Structure formats: structure tokens, C-alpha cells
CSV table of C-alpha atoms and ligand atoms in Angstrom, one decimal:
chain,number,residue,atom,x,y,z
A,1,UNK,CA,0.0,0.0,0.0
A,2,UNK,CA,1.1,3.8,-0.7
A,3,UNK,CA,-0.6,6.8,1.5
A,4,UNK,CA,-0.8,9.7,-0.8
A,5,UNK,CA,-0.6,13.1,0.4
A,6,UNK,CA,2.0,12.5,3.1
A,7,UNK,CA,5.1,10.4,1.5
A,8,UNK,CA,6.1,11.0,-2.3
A,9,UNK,CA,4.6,7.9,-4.4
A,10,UNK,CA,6.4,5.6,-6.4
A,11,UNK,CA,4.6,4.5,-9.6
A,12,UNK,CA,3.7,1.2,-9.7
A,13,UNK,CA,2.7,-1.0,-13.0
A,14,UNK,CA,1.4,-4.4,-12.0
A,15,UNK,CA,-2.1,-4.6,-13.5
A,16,UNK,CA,-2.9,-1.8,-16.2
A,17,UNK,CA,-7.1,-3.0,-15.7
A,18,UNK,CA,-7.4,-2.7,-12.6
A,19,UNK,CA,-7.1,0.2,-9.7
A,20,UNK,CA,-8.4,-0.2,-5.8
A,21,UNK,CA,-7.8,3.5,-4.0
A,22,UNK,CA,-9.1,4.3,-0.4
A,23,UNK,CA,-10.2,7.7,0.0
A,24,UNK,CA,-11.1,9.6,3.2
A,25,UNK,CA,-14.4,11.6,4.1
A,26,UNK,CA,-13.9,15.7,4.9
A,27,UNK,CA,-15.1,18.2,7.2
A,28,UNK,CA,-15.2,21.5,6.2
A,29,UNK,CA,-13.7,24.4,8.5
A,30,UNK,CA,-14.9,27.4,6.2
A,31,UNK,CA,-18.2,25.9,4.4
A,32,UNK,CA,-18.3,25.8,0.4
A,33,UNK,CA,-22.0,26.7,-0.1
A,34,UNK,CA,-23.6,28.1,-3.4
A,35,UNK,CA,-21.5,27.3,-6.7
A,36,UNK,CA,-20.3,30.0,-9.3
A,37,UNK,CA,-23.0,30.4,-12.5
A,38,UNK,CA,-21.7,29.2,-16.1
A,39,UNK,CA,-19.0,26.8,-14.9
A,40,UNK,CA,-19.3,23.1,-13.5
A,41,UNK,CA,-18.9,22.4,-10.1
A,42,UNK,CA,-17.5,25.9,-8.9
A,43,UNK,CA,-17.6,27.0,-5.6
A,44,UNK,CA,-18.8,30.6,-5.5
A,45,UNK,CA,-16.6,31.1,-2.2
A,46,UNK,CA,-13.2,29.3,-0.7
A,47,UNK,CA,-13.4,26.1,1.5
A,48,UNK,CA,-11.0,24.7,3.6
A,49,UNK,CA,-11.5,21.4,5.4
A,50,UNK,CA,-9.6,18.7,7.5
A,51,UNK,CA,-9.6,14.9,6.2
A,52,UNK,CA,-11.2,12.2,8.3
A,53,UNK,CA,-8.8,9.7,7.8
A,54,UNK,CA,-10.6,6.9,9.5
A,55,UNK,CA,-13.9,7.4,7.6
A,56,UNK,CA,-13.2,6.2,4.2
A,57,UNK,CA,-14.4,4.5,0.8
A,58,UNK,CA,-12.5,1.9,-0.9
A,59,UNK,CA,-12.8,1.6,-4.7
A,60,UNK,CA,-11.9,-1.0,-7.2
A,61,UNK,CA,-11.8,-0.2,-10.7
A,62,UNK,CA,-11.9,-2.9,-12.9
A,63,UNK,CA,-12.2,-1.9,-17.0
A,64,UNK,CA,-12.7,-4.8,-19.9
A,65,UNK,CA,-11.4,-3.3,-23.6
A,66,UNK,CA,-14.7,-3.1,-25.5
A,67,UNK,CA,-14.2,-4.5,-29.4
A,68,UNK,CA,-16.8,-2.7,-30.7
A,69,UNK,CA,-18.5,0.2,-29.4
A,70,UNK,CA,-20.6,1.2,-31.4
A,71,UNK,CA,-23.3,3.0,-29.7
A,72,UNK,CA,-20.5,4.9,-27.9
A,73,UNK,CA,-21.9,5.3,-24.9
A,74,UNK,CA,-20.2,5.2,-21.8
A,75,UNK,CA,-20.4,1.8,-20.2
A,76,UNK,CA,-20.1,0.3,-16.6
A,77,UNK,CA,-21.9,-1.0,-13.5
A,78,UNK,CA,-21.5,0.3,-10.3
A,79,UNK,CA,-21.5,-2.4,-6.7
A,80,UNK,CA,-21.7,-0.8,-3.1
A,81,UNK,CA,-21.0,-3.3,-0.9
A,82,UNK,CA,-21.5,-5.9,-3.5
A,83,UNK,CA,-24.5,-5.4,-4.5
A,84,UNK,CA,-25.9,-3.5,-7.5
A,85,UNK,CA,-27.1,0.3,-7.2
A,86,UNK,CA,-29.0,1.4,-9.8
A,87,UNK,CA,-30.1,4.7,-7.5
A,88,UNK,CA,-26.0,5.6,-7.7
A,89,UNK,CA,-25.9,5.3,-11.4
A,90,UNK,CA,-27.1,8.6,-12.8
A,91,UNK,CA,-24.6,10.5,-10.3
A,92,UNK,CA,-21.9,8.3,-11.7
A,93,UNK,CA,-22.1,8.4,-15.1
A,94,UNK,CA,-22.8,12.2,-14.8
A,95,UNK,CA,-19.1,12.0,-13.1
A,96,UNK,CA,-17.8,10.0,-16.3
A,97,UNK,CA,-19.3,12.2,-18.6
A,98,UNK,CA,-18.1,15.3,-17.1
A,99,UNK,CA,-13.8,13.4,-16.8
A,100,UNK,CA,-14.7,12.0,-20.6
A,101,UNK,CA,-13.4,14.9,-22.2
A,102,UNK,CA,-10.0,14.7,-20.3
A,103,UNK,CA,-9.9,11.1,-20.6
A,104,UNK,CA,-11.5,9.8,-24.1
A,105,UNK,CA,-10.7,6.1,-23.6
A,106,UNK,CA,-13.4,5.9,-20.9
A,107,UNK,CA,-15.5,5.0,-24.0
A,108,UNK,CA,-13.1,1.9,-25.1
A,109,UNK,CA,-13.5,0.3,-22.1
A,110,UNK,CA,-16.6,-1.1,-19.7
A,111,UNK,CA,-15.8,-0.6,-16.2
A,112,UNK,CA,-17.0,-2.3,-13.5
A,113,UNK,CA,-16.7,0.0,-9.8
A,114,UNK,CA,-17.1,-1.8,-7.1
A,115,UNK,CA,-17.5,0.7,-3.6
A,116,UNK,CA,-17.7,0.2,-0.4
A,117,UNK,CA,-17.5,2.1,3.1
A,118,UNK,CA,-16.1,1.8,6.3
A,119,UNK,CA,-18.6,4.2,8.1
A,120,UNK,CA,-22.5,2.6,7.9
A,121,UNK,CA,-24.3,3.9,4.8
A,122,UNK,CA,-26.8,6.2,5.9
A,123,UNK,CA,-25.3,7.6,8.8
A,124,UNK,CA,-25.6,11.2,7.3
A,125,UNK,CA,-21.9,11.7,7.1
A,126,UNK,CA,-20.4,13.2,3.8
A,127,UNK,CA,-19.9,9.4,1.9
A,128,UNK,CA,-20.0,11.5,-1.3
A,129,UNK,CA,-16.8,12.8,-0.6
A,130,UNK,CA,-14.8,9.5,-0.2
A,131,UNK,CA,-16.7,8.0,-2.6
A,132,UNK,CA,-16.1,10.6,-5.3
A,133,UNK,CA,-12.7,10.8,-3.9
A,134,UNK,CA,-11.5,7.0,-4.2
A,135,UNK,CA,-13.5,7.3,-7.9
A,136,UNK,CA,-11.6,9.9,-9.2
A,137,UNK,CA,-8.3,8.5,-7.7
A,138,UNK,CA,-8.9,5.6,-9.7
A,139,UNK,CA,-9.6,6.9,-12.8
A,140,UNK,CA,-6.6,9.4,-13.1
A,141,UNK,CA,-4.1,6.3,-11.8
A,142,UNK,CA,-5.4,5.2,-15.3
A,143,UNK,CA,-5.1,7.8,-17.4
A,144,UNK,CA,-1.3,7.9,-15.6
A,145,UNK,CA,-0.6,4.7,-16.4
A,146,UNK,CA,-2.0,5.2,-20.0
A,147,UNK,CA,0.5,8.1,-20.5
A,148,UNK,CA,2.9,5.9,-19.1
A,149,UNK,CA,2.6,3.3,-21.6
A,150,UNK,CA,2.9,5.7,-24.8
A,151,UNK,CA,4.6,8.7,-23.4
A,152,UNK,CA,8.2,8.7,-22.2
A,153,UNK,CA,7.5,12.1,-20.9
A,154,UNK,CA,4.2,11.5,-18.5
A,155,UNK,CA,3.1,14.6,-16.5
A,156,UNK,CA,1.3,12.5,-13.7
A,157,UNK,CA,4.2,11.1,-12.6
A,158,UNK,CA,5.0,14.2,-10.4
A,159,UNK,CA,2.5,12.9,-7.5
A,160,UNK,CA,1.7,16.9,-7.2
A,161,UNK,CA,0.4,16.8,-10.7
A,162,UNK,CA,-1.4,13.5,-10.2
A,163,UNK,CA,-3.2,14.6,-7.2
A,164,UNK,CA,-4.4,18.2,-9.5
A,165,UNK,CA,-6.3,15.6,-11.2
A,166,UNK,CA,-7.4,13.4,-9.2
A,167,UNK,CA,-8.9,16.3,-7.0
A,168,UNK,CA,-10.5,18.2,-10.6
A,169,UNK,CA,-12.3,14.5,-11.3
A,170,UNK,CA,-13.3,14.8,-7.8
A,171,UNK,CA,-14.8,17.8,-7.7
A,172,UNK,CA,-16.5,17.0,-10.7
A,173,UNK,CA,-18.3,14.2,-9.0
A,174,UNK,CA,-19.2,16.4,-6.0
A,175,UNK,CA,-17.8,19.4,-5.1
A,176,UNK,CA,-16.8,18.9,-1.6
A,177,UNK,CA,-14.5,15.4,-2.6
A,178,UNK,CA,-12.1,17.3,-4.2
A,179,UNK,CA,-10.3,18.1,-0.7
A,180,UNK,CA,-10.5,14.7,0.3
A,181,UNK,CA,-7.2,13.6,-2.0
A,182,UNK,CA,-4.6,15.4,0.5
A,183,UNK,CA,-3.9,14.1,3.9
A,184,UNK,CA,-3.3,18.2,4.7
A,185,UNK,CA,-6.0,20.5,5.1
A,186,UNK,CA,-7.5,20.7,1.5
A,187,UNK,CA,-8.2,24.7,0.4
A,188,UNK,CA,-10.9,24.7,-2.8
A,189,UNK,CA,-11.8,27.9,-4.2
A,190,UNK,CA,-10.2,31.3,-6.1
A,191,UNK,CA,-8.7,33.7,-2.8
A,192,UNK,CA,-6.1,35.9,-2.4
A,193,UNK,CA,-5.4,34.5,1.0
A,194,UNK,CA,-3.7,31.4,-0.7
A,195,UNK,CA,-2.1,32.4,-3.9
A,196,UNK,CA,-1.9,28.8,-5.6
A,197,UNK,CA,-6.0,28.4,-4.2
A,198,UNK,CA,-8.0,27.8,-7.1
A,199,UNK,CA,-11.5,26.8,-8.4
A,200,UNK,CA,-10.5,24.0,-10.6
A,201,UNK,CA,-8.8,21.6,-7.9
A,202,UNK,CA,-8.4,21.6,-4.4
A,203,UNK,CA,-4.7,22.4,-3.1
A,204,UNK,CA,-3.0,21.6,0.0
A,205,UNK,CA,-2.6,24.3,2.7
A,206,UNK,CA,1.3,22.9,3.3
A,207,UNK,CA,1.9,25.9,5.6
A,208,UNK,CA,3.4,25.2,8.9
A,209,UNK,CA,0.3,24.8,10.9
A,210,UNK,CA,0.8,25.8,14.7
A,211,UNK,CA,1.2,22.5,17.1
A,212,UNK,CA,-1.4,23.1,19.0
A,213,UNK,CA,-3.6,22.3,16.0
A,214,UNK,CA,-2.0,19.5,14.3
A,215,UNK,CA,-3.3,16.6,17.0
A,216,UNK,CA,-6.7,16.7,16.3
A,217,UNK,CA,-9.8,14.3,16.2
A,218,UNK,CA,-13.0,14.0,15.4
A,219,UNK,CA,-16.1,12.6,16.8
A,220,UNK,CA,-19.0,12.4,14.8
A,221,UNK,CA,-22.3,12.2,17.1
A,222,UNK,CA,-24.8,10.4,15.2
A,223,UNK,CA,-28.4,12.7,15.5
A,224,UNK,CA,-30.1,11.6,12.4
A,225,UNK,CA,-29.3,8.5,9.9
A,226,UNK,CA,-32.2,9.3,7.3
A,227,UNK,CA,-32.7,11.1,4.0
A,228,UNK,CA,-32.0,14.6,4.4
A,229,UNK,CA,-35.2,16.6,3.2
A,230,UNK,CA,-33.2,18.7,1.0
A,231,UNK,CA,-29.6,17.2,-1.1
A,232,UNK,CA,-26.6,19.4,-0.9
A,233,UNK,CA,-27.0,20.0,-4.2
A,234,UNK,CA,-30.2,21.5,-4.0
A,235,UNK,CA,-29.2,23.3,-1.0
A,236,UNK,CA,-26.6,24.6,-3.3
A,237,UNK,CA,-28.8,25.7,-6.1
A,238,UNK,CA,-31.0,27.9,-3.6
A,239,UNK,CA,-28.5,30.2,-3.1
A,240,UNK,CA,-28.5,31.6,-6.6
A,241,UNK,CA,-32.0,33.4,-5.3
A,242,UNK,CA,-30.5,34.1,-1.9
A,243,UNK,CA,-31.1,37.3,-0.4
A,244,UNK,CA,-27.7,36.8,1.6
A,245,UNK,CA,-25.4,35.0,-0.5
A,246,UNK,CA,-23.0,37.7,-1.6
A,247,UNK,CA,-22.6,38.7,1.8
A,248,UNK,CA,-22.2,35.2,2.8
A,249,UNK,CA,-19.6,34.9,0.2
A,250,UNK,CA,-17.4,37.6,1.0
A,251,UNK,CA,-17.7,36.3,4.8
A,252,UNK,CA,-16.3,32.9,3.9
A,253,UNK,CA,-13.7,35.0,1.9
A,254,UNK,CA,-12.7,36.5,5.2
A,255,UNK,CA,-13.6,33.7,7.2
A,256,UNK,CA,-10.8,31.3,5.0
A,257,UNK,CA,-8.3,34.2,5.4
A,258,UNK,CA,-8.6,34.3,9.3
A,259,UNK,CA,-8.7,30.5,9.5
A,260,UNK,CA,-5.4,30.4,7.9
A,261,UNK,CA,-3.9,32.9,10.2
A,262,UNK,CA,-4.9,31.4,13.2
A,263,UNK,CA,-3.7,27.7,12.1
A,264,UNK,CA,-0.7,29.2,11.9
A,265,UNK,CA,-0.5,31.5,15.0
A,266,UNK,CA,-1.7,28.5,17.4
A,267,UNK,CA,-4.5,30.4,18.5
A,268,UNK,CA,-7.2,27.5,19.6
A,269,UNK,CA,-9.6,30.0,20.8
A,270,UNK,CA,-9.6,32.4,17.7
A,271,UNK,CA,-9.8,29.1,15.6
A,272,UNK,CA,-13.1,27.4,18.0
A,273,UNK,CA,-15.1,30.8,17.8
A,274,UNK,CA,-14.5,30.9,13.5
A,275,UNK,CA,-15.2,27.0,13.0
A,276,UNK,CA,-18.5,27.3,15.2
A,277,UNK,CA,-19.4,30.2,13.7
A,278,UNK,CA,-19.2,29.0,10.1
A,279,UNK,CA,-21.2,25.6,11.1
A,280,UNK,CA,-23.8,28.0,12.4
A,281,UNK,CA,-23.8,30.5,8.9
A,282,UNK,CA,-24.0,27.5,6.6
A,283,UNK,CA,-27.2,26.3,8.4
A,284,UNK,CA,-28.6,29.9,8.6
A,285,UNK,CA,-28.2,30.1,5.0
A,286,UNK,CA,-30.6,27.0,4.7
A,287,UNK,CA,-33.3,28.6,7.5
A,288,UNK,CA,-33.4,31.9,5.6
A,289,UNK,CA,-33.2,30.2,1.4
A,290,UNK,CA,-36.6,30.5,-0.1
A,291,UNK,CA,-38.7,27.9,0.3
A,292,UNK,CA,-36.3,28.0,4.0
A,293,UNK,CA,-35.7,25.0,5.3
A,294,UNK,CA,-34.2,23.0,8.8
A,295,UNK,CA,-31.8,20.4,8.2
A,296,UNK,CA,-30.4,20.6,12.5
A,297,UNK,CA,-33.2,18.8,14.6
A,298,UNK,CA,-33.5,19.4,18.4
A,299,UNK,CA,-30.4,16.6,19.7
A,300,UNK,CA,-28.6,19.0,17.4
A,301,UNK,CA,-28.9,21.4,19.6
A,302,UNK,CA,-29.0,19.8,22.8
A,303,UNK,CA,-25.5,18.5,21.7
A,304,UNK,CA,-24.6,22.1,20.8
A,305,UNK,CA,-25.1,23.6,24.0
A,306,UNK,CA,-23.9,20.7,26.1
A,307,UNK,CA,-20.4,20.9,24.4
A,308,UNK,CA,-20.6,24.6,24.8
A,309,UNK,CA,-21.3,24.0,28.8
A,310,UNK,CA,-18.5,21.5,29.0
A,311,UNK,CA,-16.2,24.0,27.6
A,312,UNK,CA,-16.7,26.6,29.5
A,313,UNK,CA,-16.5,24.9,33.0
A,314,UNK,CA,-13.5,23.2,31.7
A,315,UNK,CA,-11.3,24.7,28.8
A,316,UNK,CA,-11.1,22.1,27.0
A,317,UNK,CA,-9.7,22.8,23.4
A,318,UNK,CA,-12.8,20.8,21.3
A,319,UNK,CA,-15.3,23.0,18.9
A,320,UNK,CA,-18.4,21.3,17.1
A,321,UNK,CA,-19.4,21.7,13.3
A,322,UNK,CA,-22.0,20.9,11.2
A,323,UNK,CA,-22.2,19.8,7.6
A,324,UNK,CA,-25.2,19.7,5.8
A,325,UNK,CA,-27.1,17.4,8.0
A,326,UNK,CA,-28.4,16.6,11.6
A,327,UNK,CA,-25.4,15.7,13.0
A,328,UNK,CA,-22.9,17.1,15.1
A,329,UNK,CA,-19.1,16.6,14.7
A,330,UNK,CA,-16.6,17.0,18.1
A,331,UNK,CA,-13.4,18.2,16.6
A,332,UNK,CA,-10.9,18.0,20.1
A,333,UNK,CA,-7.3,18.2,21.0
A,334,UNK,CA,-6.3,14.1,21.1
A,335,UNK,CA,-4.3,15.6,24.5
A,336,UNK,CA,-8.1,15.3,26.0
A,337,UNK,CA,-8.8,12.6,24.4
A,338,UNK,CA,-10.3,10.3,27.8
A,339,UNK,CA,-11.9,13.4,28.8
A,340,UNK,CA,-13.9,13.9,25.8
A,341,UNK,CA,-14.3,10.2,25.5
A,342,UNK,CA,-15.7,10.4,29.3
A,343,UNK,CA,-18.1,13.4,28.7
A,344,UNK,CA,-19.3,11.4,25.5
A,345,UNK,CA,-20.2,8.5,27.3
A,346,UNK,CA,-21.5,9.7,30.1
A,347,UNK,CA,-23.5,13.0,28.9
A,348,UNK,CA,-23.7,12.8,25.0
A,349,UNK,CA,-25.1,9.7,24.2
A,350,UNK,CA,-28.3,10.1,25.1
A,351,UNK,CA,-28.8,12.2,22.2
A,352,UNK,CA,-27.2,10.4,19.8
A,353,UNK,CA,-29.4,7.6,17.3
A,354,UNK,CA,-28.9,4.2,18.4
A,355,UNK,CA,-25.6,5.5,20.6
A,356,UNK,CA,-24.2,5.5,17.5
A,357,UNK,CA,-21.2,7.6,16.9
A,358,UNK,CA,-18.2,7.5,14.6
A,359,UNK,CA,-14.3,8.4,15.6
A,360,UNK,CA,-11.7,9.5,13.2
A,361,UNK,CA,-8.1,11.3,13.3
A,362,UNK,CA,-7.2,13.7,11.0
A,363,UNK,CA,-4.6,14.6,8.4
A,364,UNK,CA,-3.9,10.9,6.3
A,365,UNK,CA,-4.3,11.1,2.9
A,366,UNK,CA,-5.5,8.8,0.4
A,367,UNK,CA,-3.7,5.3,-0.1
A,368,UNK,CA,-3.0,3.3,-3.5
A,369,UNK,CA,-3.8,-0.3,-2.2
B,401,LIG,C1,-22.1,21.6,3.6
B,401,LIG,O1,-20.0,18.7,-2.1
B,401,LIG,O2,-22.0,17.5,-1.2
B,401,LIG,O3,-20.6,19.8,3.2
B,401,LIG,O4,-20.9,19.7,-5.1
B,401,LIG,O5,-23.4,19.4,-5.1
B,401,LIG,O6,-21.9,17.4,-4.6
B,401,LIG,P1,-22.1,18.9,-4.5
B,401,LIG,O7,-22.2,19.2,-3.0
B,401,LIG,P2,-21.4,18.7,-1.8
B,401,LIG,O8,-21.6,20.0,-0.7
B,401,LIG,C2,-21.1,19.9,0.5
B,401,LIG,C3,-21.3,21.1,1.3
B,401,LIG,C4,-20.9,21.1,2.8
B,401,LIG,C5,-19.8,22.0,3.0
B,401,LIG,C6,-18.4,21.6,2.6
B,401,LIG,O9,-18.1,20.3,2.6
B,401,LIG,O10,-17.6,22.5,2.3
């Protein structure tokens, strides 16, 4: 196996059919919300997110040379944990469609994907973004070997260059997996707070990030495990009527800015206040889109206002956010990690489905298995 994102990657050429990546899940520190008009999967403001490295999907890629194509369609049939899902298949083959101009020998081929997850489907937590993620991977460690096999002089085999790719088929499966290819925090989105930040790709924010915020974990606390009324990509598409949305897009311009100065400075307190704060914007944005809506149900709350008791009686460096969904993740220092563990336990469960809740470090990449 080869992790991505942390160690430089050496090319391998066993089996030029077939590809297996696992790709971590995200969480977003500065929300990307609303997408940019005329383009494909452009965030109309900068993100930044940390990678859950324990939450993951793990894709095999299997592709059978097709002798005659003649309807030229694009062919393949999608598992998740072994079993056929036709519900998957439209978002997928609008994913192939949309990499088919970068990578025209998807049509000379039948793929067969084969997914599955390491977190319980339906748990509400952003499967999209591995999924997409460990796709994408896949597909552009073919197109690498490809170039490898004609071209003495192949592009993708600087792992920087790879990983530009990988993250651009990412995002054009869903927006938010294109951070999940970098075991760094991910940036996504044009700003001039991080000159190589861009809308195309998600880029590493390789800055020297302040101790005091490199040993962190997450806790996902399980509120709601069904269908969210309203997709993230229509939650998206309501902000093109939003009475707010340029403000909030110059707010997560400043927002991303700040971030990045306080990941740097060390300043745990700064960095708490900004991350709750955003969780809290994104979901106002959904209460005031027309027609509004409520995505955060009462545990949500409950949760919210417990962690904020706990912290205040004790200092404890941990901050909840929200994607966009019920539940609430418990980002923490791992130097507390038996005392957030405890308070879990013994105050937090009771408002979580089933118990249920999910744990995950941060900051491992993707790995080539
Ligand atoms: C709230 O990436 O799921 O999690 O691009 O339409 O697939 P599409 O949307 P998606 O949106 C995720 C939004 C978010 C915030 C974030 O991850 O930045």
C-alpha cells in the first residue's frame, strides 16, 4: 500500500485494468455553499477542510477493452457493498461524462466500480466525498498509467500533478470530494489569501500549521441517519435566489483568510469561535433560502449547548461543526482525548441515534492499495 498526500509515491505497473484506492471523508472548517453560474462544479466562495482519515471508501476499478462500441456510450456497472445500485448510477455516469473529455478512452473500455465504506451507509456523514474521492483517484491512476505506456514524458508522474487531477475528477463528482485527495488540510476555491487556491482543484494548505492544531480528532455524534429533506446539491442551487449569498460569500472570503492565520499563530480559541461560527452560517443560510428550510433537529442542539457548557467549565480545546445534516461533529485536542471520550459517554449519548457515533483522526491522505 502507498498513502498519498504525506510520502512521495512511487509508480507502480502491476495490472494496467485494474485500480483499488481508499479515500477519506472531509469536514469543512470554512463551508463551500452556493457554486459560481456558467461553470461546473465551482464554488462561488473558498473552503478549507480537514480529512477524516478513518472514515473512508475503498474503490476498485476494474475496465474490460470493449471490441466494438458502437453505440459509444459510456459503459459500466456500479456495486456498493456488493450489491448492485442502480439509484448511484445517474450520479456516476454524470461523473464520467463530465472526466470523458480529459480522458476519451473511458468510452473503449466497460468498467465495473465496485465501492464500499467503512462508516454505515446512511449515517448522514459526507460518503460523497470518499466515494467521489477514491473514484476519481482511480480513474486518473489510469489515465497515468495510459500516459505511461505511450509517453516517455508523463506529466502524472510528479505525484503533485497527479493529485491536481485526481482532485478536478473529484470535484467534478461532488464538489466537496475534491479536498479529500490530501492528507493536509485541503483549500478549494479562487482567494487571495492562498495564492496557488484555485476553483479548478483543491490544493494543499502545506503551511506550517501551529502544534497546538496539528493533533486533532473527530467525533461524529450520530443525530439523524435518514434522508436529508433537502440534497446538498439543492441546498446549493438555492443560493443563486439568496437574499444573503454575496454577503455570505465575502464572509467565507474572510472567514478562509482568518482560518489560515490562526492555524498558523496557534490560537485555539480564535480558531473554535471561527469553526462554530461558520457551522452555524452555513445552516442559517438554509433557514433563511426560499422555500427555507431545517436540516439541524432538536439533539442538534442539545448537543450544541452541552459541548458549549462542557467547555466553558473546563477549557477544554474541542469545537463542534455541522455539515449539511443533523449531526454534530466533536473536533478535540487528542491531549483530551479520555476526557472527551468520558463526557461522551456519560453526557452525550443520550442524544445520539442508536448511541451510535463515529471516531476519526485527522490529516492521512489517500492510499493506492
Ligand atoms: C455543507 O460537495 O456535497 O458539506 O458539489 O453538489 O456534490 P455537490 O455538494 P457537496 O456539498 C457539501 C457542502 C458542505 C460543506 C463543505 O463540505 O464544504
Amino acid at each position: 500500500m502507498e498513502r498519498l498526500g504525506n510520502t512521495k509515491l512511487t509508480l507502480k505497473m502491476t495490472n494496467n485494468n485494474c485500480v483499488i484506492y481508499r479515500c477519506p471523508s472531509n469536514i469543512a472548517l470554512v463551508k463551500y455553499w452556493g457554486k459560481k453560474e456558467g461553470g461546473v462544479q465551482l464554488p462561488a466562495n473558498p473552503s478549507i477542510s480537514w480529512t477524516l482519515s478513518d472514515l473512508h471508501a475503498t474503490t476498485k476499478v476494474t475496465r474490460t477493452e470493449i471490441e466494438a462500441n458502437f453505440s459509444r456510450d459510456i459503459q459500466f456497472d456500479f456495486y456498493l457493498a456488493g450489491e448492485r445500485k442502480s439509484s448511484f448510477e445517474p450520479k456516476i455516469r454524470q461523473f464520467l461524462e463530465r472526466i470523458l473529455p480529459f480522458m476519451p478512452q473511458i468510452k473503449d473500455f466497460k468498467w465495473k466500480i465496485e465501492s464500499t465504506n467503512n462508516f454505515p451507509h446512511g449515517t448522514g456523514i459526507a460518503s460523497s466525498a470518499a466515494g467521489f474521492g477514491a473514484l476519481a483517484l482511480c480513474f486518473a491512476e489510469f489515465q497515468r498509467m495510459d500516459f505511461e505506456s505511450k509517453s516517455e514524458n508523463n506529466p502524472m508522474r510528479n505525484e503533485g500533478e497527479f493529485l491536481k487531477i485526481a482532485s478536478k475528477y473529484a470535484r467534478l463528482g461532488s464538489g466537496s470530494a475534491c479536498r479529500s485527495v490530501y492528507g493536509e488540510p485541503g483549500i478549494w476555491g479562487e482567494t487571495v489569501s492562498w495564492e496557488e487556491a484555485n476553483d479548478e482543484f483543491a490544493v494543499p494548505f502545506n503551511s506550517e500549521v501551529h502544534p497546538s492544531l496539528k493533533n486533532w480528532a473527530d467525533v461524529v455524534l450520530i443525530v439523524d441517519d435518514g434522508e436529508k429533506s433537502v440534497s446538498s446539491t439543492q441546498g446549493h442551487d438555492l443560493l443563486k435566489e439568496h437574499p444573503y449569498a454575496q454577503s455570505r460569500y465575502n464572509q467565507a472570503q474572510i472567514n478562509l483568510s482568518r482560518l489560515l492565520s490562526l492555524m498558523q499563530q496557534g490560537d485555539v480559541k480564535g480558531f473554535i469561535s471561527l469553526v462554530e461560527s461558520e457551522a452555524l452560517q452555513l445552516h442559517s443560510m438554509m433557514m433563511s433560502s426560499e422555500p427555507y428550510y431545517l436540516l439541524i433537529r432538536p439533539n442538534t442542539v442539545a448537543l450544541i449547548e452541552k459541548i458549549w457548557r462542557k467547555r466553558s467549565e473546563n477549557q477544554w480545546p474541542m469545537a463542534f461543526t455541522l455539515d449539511a445534516g443533523a449531526n454534530v461533529h466533536l473536533l478535540y485536542d487528542k491531549s483530551y482525548t479520555s476526557e472527551v471520550m468520558n463526557f461522551i459517554e456519560a453526557e452525550l449519548l443520550p442524544y445520539c441515534k442508536n448511541s451510535l457515533y463515529l471516531c476519526s483522526d485527522i490529516g492521512s491522505g489517500p492510499i493506492k492499495i
